[in-house]
Short mmCIF file of N, CA and C in Angstrom, two decimals:
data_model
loop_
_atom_site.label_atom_id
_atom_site.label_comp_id
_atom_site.label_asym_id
_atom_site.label_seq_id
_atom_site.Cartn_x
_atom_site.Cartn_y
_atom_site.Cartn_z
N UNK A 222 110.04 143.53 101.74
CA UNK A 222 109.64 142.19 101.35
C UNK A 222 109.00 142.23 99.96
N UNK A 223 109.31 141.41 98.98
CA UNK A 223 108.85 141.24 97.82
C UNK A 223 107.16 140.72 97.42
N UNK A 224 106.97 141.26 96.95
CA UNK A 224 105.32 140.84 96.86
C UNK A 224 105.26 140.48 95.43
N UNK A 225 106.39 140.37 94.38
CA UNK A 225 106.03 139.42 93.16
C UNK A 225 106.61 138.57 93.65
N UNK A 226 106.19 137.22 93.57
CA UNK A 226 106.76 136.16 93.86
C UNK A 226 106.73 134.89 92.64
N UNK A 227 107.92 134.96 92.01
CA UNK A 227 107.76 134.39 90.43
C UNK A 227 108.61 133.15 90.45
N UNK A 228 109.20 132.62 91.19
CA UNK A 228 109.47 131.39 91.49
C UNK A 228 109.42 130.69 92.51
N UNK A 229 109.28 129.39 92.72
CA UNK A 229 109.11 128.54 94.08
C UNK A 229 109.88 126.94 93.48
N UNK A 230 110.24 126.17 94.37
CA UNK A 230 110.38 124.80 94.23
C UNK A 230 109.96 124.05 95.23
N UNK A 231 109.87 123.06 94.92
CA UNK A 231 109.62 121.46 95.69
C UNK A 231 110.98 120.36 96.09
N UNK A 232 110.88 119.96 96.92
CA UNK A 232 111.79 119.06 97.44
C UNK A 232 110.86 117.45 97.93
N UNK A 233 110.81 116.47 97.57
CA UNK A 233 110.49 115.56 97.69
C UNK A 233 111.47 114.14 97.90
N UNK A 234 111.38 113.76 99.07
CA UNK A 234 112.68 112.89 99.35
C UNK A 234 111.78 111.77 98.67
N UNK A 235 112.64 111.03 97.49
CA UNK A 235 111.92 109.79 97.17
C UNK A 235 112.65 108.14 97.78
N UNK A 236 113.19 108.56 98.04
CA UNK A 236 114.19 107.09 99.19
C UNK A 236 115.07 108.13 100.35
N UNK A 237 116.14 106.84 100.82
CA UNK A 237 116.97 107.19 102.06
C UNK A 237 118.03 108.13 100.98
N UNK A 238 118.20 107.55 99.48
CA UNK A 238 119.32 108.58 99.00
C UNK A 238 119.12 109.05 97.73
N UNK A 239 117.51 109.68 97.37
CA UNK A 239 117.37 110.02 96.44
C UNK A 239 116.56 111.57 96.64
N UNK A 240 116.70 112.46 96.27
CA UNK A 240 115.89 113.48 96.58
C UNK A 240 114.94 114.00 95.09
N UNK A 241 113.67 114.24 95.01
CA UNK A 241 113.67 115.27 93.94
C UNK A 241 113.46 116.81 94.34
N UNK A 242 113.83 117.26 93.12
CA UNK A 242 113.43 118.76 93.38
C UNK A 242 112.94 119.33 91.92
N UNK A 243 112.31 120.36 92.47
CA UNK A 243 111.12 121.14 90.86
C UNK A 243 111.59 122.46 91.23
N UNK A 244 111.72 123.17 89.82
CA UNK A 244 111.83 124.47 90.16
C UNK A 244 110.79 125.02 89.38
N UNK A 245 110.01 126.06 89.56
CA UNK A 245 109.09 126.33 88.96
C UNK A 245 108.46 128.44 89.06
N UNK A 246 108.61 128.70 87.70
CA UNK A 246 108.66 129.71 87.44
C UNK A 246 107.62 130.35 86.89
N UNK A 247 106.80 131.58 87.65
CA UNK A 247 105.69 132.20 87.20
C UNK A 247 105.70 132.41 85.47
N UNK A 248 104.42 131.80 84.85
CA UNK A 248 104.44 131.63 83.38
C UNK A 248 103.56 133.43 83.21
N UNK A 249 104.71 133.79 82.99
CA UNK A 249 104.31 135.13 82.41
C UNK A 249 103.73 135.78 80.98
N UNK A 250 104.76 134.59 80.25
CA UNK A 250 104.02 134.88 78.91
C UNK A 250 102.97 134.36 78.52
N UNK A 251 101.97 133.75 79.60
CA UNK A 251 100.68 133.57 79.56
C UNK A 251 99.51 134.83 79.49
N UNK A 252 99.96 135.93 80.15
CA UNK A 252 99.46 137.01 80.33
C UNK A 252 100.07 137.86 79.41
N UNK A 253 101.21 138.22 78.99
CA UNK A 253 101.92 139.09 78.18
C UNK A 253 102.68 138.33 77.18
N UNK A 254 101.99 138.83 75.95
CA UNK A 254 101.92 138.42 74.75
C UNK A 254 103.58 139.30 74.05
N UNK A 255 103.47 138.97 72.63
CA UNK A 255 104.63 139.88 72.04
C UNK A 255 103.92 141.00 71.51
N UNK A 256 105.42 141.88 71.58
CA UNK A 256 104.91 143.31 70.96
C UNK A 256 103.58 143.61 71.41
N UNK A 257 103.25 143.63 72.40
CA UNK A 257 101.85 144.03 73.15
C UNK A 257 102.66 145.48 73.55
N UNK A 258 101.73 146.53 74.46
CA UNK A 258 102.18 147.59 75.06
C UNK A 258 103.24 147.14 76.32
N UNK A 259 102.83 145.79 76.70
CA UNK A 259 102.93 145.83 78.51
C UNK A 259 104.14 145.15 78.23
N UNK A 260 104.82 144.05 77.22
CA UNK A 260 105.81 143.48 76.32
C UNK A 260 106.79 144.43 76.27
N UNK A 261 106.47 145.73 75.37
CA UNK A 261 107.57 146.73 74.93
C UNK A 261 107.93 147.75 76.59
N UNK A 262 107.13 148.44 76.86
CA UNK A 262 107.02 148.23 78.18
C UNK A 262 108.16 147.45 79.22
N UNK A 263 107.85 146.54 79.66
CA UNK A 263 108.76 145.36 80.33
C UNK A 263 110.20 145.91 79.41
N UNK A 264 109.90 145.63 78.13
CA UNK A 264 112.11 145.39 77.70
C UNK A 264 112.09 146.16 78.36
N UNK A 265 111.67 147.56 77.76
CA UNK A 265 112.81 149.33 78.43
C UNK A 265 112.96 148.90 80.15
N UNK A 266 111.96 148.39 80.93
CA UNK A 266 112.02 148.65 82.21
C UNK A 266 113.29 147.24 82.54
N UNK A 267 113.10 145.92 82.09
CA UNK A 267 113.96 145.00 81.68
C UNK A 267 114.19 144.23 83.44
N UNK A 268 114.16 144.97 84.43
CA UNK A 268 113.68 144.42 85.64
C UNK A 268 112.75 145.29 86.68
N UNK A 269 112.24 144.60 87.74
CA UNK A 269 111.77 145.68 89.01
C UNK A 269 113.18 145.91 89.50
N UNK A 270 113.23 146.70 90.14
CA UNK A 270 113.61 148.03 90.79
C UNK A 270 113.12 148.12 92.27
N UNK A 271 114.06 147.38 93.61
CA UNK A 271 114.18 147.14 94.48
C UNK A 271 114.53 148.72 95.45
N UNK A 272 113.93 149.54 96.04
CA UNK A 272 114.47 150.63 96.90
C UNK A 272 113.76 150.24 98.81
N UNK A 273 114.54 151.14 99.18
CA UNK A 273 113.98 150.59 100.90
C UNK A 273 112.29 150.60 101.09
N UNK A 274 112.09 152.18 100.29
CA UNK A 274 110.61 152.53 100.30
C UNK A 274 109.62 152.60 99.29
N UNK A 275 110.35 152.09 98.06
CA UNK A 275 109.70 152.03 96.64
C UNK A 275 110.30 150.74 95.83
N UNK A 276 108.97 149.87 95.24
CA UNK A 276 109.50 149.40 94.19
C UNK A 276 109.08 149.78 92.94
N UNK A 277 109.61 149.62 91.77
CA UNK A 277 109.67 149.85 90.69
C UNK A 277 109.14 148.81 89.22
N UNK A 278 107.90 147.93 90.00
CA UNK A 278 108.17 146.23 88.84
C UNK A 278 107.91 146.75 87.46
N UNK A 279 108.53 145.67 86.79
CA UNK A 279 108.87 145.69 85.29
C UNK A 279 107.43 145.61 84.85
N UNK A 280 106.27 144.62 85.74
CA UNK A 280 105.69 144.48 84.98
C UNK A 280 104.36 145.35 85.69
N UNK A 281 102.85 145.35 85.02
CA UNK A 281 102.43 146.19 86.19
C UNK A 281 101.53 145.07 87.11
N UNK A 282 101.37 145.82 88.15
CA UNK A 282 101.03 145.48 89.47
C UNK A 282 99.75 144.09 89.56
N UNK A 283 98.73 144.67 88.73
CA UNK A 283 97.78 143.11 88.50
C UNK A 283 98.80 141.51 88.49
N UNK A 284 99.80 141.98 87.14
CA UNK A 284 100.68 140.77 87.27
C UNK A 284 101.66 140.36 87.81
N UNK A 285 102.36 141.11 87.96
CA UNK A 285 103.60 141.11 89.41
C UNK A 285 102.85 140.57 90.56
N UNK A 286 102.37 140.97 90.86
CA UNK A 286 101.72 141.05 92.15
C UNK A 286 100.41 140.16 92.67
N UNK A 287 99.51 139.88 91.24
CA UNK A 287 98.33 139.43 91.25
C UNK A 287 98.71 137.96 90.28
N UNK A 288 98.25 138.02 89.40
CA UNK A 288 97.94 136.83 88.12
C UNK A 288 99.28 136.12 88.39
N UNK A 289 100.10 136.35 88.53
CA UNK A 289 101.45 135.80 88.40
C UNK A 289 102.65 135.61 89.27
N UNK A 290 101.94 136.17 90.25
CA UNK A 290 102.76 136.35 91.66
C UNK A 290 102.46 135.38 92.48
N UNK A 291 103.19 133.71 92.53
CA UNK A 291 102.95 132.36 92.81
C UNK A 291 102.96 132.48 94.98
N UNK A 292 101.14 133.58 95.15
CA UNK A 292 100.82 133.60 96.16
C UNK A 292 100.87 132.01 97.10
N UNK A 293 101.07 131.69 98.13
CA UNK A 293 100.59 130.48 98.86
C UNK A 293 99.03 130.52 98.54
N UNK A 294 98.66 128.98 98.19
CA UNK A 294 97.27 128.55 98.28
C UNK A 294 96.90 128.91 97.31
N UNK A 295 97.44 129.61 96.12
CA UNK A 295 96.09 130.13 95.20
C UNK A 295 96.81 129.24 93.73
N UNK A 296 96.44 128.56 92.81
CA UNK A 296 96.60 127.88 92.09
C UNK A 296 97.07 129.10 90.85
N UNK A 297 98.29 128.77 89.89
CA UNK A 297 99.13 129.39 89.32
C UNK A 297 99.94 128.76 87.91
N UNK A 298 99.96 129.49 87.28
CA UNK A 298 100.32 128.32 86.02
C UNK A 298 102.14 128.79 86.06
N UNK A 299 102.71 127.93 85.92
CA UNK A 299 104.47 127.95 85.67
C UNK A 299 104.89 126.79 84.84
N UNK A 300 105.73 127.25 83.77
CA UNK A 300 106.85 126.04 83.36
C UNK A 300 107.68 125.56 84.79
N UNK A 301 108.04 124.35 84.82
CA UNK A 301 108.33 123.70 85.68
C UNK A 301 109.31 122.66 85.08
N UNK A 302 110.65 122.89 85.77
CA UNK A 302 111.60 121.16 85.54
C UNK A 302 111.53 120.54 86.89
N UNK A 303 112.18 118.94 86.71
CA UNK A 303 112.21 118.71 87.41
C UNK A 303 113.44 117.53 87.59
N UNK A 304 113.72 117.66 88.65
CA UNK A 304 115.56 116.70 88.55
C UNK A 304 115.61 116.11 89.77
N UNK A 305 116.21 114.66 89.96
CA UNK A 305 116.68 114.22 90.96
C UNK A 305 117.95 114.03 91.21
N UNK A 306 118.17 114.04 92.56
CA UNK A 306 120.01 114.13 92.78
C UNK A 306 119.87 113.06 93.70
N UNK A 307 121.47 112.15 93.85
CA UNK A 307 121.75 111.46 94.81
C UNK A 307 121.92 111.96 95.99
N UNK A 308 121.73 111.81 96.75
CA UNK A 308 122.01 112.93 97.99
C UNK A 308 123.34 112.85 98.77
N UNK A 309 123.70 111.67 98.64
CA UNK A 309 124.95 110.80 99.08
C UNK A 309 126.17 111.45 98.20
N UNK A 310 125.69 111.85 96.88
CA UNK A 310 126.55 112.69 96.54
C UNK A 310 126.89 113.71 95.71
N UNK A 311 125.31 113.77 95.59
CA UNK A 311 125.27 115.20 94.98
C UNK A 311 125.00 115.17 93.50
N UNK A 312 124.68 113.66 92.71
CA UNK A 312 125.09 113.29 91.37
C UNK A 312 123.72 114.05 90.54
N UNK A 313 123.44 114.30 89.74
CA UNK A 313 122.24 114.59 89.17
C UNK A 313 122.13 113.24 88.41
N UNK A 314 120.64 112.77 88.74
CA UNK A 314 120.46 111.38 87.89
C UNK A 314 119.86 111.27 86.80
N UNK A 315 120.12 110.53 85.88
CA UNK A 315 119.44 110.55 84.75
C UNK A 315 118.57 109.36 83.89
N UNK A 316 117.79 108.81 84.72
CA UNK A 316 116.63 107.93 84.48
C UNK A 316 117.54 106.45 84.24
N UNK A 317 118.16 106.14 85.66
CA UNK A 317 118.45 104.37 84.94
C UNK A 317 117.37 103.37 85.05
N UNK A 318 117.11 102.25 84.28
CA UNK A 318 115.90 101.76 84.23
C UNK A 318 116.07 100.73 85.76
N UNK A 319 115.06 100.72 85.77
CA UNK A 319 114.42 100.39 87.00
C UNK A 319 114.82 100.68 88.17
N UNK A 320 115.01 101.78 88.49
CA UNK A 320 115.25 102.52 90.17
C UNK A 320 114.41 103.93 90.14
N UNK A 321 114.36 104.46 91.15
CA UNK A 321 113.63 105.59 91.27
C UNK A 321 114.62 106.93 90.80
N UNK A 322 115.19 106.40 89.54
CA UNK A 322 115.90 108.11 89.18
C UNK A 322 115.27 108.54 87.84
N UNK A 323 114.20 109.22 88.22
CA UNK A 323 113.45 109.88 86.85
C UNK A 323 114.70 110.27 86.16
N UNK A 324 114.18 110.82 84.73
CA UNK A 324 115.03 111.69 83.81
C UNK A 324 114.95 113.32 84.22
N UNK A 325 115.26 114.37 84.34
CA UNK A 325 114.86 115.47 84.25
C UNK A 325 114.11 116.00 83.25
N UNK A 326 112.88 116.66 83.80
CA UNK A 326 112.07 116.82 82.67
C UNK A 326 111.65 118.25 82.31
N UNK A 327 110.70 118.76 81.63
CA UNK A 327 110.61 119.71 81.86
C UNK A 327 108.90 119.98 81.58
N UNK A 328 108.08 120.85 82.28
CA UNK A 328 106.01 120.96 82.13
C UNK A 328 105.70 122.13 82.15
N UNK A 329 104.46 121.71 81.58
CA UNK A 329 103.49 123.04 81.77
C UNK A 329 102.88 122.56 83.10
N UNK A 330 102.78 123.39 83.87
CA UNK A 330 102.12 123.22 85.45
C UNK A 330 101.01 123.93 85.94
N UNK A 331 100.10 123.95 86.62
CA UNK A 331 99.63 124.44 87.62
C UNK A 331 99.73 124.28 89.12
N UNK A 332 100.25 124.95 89.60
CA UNK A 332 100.81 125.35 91.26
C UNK A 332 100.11 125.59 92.15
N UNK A 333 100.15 124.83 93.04
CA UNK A 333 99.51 125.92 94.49
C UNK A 333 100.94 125.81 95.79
N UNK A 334 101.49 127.13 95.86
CA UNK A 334 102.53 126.93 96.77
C UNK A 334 101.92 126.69 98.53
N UNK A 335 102.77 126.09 99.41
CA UNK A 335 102.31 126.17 100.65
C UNK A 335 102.52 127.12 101.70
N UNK A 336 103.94 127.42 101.52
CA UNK A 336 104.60 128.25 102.46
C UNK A 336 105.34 129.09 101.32
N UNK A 337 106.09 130.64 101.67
CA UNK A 337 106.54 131.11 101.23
C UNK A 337 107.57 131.50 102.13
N UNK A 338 109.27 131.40 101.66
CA UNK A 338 110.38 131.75 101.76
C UNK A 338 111.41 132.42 101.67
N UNK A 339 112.30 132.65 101.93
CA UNK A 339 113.39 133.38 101.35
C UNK A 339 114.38 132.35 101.04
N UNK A 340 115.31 133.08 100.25
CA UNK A 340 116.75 131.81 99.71
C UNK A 340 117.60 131.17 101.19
N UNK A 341 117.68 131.94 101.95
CA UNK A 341 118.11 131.58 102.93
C UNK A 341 117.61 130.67 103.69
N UNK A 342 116.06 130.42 103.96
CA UNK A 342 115.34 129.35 104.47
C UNK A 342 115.67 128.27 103.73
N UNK A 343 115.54 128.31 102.22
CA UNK A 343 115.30 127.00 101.81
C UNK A 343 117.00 126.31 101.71
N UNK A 344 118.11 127.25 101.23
CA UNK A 344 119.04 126.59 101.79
C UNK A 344 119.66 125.61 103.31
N UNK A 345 118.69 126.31 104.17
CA UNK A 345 118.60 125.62 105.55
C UNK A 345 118.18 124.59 105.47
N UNK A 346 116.47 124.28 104.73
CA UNK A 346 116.07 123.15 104.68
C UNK A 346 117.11 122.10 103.58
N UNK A 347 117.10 122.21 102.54
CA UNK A 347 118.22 121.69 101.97
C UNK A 347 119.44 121.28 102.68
N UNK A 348 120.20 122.53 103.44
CA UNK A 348 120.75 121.27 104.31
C UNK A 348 120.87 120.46 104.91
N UNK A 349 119.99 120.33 105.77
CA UNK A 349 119.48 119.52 106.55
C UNK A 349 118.07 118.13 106.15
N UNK A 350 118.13 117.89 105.47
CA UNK A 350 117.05 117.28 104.21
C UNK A 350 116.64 116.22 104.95
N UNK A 351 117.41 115.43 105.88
CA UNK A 351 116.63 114.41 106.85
C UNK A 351 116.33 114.61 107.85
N UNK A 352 115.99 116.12 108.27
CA UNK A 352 115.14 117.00 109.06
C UNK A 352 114.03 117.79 108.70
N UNK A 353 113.61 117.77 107.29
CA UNK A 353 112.74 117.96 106.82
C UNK A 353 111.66 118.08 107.53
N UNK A 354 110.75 116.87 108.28
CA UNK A 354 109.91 117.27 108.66
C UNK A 354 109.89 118.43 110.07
N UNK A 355 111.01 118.46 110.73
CA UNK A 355 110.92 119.43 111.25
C UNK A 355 110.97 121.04 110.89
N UNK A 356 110.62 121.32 109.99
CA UNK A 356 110.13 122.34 109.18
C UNK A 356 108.60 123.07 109.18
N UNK A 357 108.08 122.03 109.19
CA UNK A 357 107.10 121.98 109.33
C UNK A 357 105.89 122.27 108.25
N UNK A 358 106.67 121.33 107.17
CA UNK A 358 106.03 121.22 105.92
C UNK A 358 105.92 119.51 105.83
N UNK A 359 104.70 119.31 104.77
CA UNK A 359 104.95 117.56 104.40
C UNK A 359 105.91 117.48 103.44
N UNK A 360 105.86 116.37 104.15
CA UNK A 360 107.48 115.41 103.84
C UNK A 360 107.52 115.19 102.54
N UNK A 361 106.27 115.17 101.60
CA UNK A 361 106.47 114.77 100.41
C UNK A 361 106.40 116.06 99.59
N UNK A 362 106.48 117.00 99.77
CA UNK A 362 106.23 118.49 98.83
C UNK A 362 106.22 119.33 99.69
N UNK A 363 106.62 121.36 98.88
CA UNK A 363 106.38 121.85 99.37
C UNK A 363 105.19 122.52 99.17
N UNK A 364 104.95 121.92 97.74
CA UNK A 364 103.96 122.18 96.99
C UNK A 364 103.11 121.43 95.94
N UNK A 365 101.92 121.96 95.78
CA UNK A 365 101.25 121.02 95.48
C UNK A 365 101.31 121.24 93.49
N UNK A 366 101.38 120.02 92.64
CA UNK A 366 101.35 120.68 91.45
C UNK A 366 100.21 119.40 90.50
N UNK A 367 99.86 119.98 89.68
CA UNK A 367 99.46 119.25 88.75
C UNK A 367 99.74 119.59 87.18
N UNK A 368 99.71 118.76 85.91
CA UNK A 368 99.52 119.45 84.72
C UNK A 368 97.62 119.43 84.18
N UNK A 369 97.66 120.52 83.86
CA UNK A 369 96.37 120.76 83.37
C UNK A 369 95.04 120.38 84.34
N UNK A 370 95.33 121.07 85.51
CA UNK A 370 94.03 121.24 86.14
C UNK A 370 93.06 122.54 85.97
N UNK A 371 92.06 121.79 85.44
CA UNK A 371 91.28 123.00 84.62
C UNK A 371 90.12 123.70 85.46
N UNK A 372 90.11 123.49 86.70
CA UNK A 372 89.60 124.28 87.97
C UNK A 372 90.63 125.47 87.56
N UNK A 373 91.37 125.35 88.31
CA UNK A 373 92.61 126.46 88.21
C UNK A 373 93.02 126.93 87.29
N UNK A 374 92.92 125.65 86.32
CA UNK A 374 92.95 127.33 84.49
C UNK A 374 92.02 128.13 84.61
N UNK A 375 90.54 127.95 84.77
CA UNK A 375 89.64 128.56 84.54
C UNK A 375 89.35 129.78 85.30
N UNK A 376 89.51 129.35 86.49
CA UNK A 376 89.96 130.59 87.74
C UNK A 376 90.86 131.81 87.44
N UNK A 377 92.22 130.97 86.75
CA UNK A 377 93.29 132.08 85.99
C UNK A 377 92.64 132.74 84.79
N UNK A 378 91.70 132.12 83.96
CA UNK A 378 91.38 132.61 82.96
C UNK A 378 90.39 133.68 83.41
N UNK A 379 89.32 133.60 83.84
CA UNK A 379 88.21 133.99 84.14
C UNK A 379 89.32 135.55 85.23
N UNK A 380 90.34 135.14 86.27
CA UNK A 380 91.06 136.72 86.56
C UNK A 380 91.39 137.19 85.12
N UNK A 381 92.42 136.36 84.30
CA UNK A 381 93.20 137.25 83.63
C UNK A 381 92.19 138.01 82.63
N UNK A 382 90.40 137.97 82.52
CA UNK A 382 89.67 138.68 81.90
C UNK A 382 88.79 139.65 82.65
N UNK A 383 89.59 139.97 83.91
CA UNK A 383 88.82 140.90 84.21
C UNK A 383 87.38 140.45 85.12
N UNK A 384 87.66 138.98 85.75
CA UNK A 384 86.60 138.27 86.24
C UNK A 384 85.15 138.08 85.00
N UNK A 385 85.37 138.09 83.85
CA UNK A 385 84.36 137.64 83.17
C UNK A 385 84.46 136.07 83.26
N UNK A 386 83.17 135.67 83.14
CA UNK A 386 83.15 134.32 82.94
C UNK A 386 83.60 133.12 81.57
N UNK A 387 84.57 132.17 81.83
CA UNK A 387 85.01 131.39 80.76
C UNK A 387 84.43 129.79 80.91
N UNK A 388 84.47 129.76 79.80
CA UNK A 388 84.17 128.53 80.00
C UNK A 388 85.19 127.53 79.37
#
């Protein structure tokens, strides 16, 4: 089982035939800068390295695993898009005025995931999308997001220094 966990999404039914969904990806280059050690580092290694009894991550373990590894419950910074589809047929929509079809967009986020998955779960839920709540997640997210909640920057900031205090 994977213990970096660097992406998650949301599914939010916004009518009987509109769905949204967010995909949202551990912001790494928040922590790893350019041409840093852990930067040059990462290229040569270029991914983790999956074995039955060893992994191998690209990046090291604090951030894989810790700062950046989009745990359930713990608030997380990711770029984030976000797109709605017709469900009726699959259309990707693109903001007509006055109905509920946002544009696709794209954020800076802070995350707190709820549940954690595999691809195979969430394709299940996806299929079944007006069974949703039998999942046993709310109906409106799977996750919770905001932009710029500065509880949760500060929390990230204050780890990514080693628990010193920021203000």
């Amino acid at each position: 089982t994977a213990k970096d966990l660097d992406d998650a999404i949301h599914v939010k039914k916004i009518n009987d035939d509109i769905t949204e969904f967010g995909v949202h990806i551990a912001d790494v280059a928040h922590f790893v800068k350019p041409n840093t050690k852990v930067d040059k580092e990462a290229r040569v290694r270029s991914t983790s390295i999956y074995l039955p009894d060893y992994v191998a991550p690209m990046l090291p373990r604090t951030l894989s695993e810790g700062l950046c590894s989009l745990l359930p419950g713990s608030p997380k910074l990711a770029p984030s898009v976000f797109f709605r589809i017709r469900t009726s047929t699959g259309d990707l929509l693109w903001g007509e005025k006055g109905t509920d079809t946002a544009k696709p967009r794209l954020a800076k986020t802070v995350i707190k995931t709820d549940v954690r998955w595999n691809y195979d779960e969430v394709q299940a839920i996806y299929n079944t999308l007006d069974n949703v709540n039998n999942y046993g997640f709310r109906k409106e997210a799977t996750l919770e997001y905001e932009k710029g909640t500065n509880d949760a920057l500060k929390d990230i900031e204050k780890a990514k220094d080693g628990g010193k205090k920021t203000e």
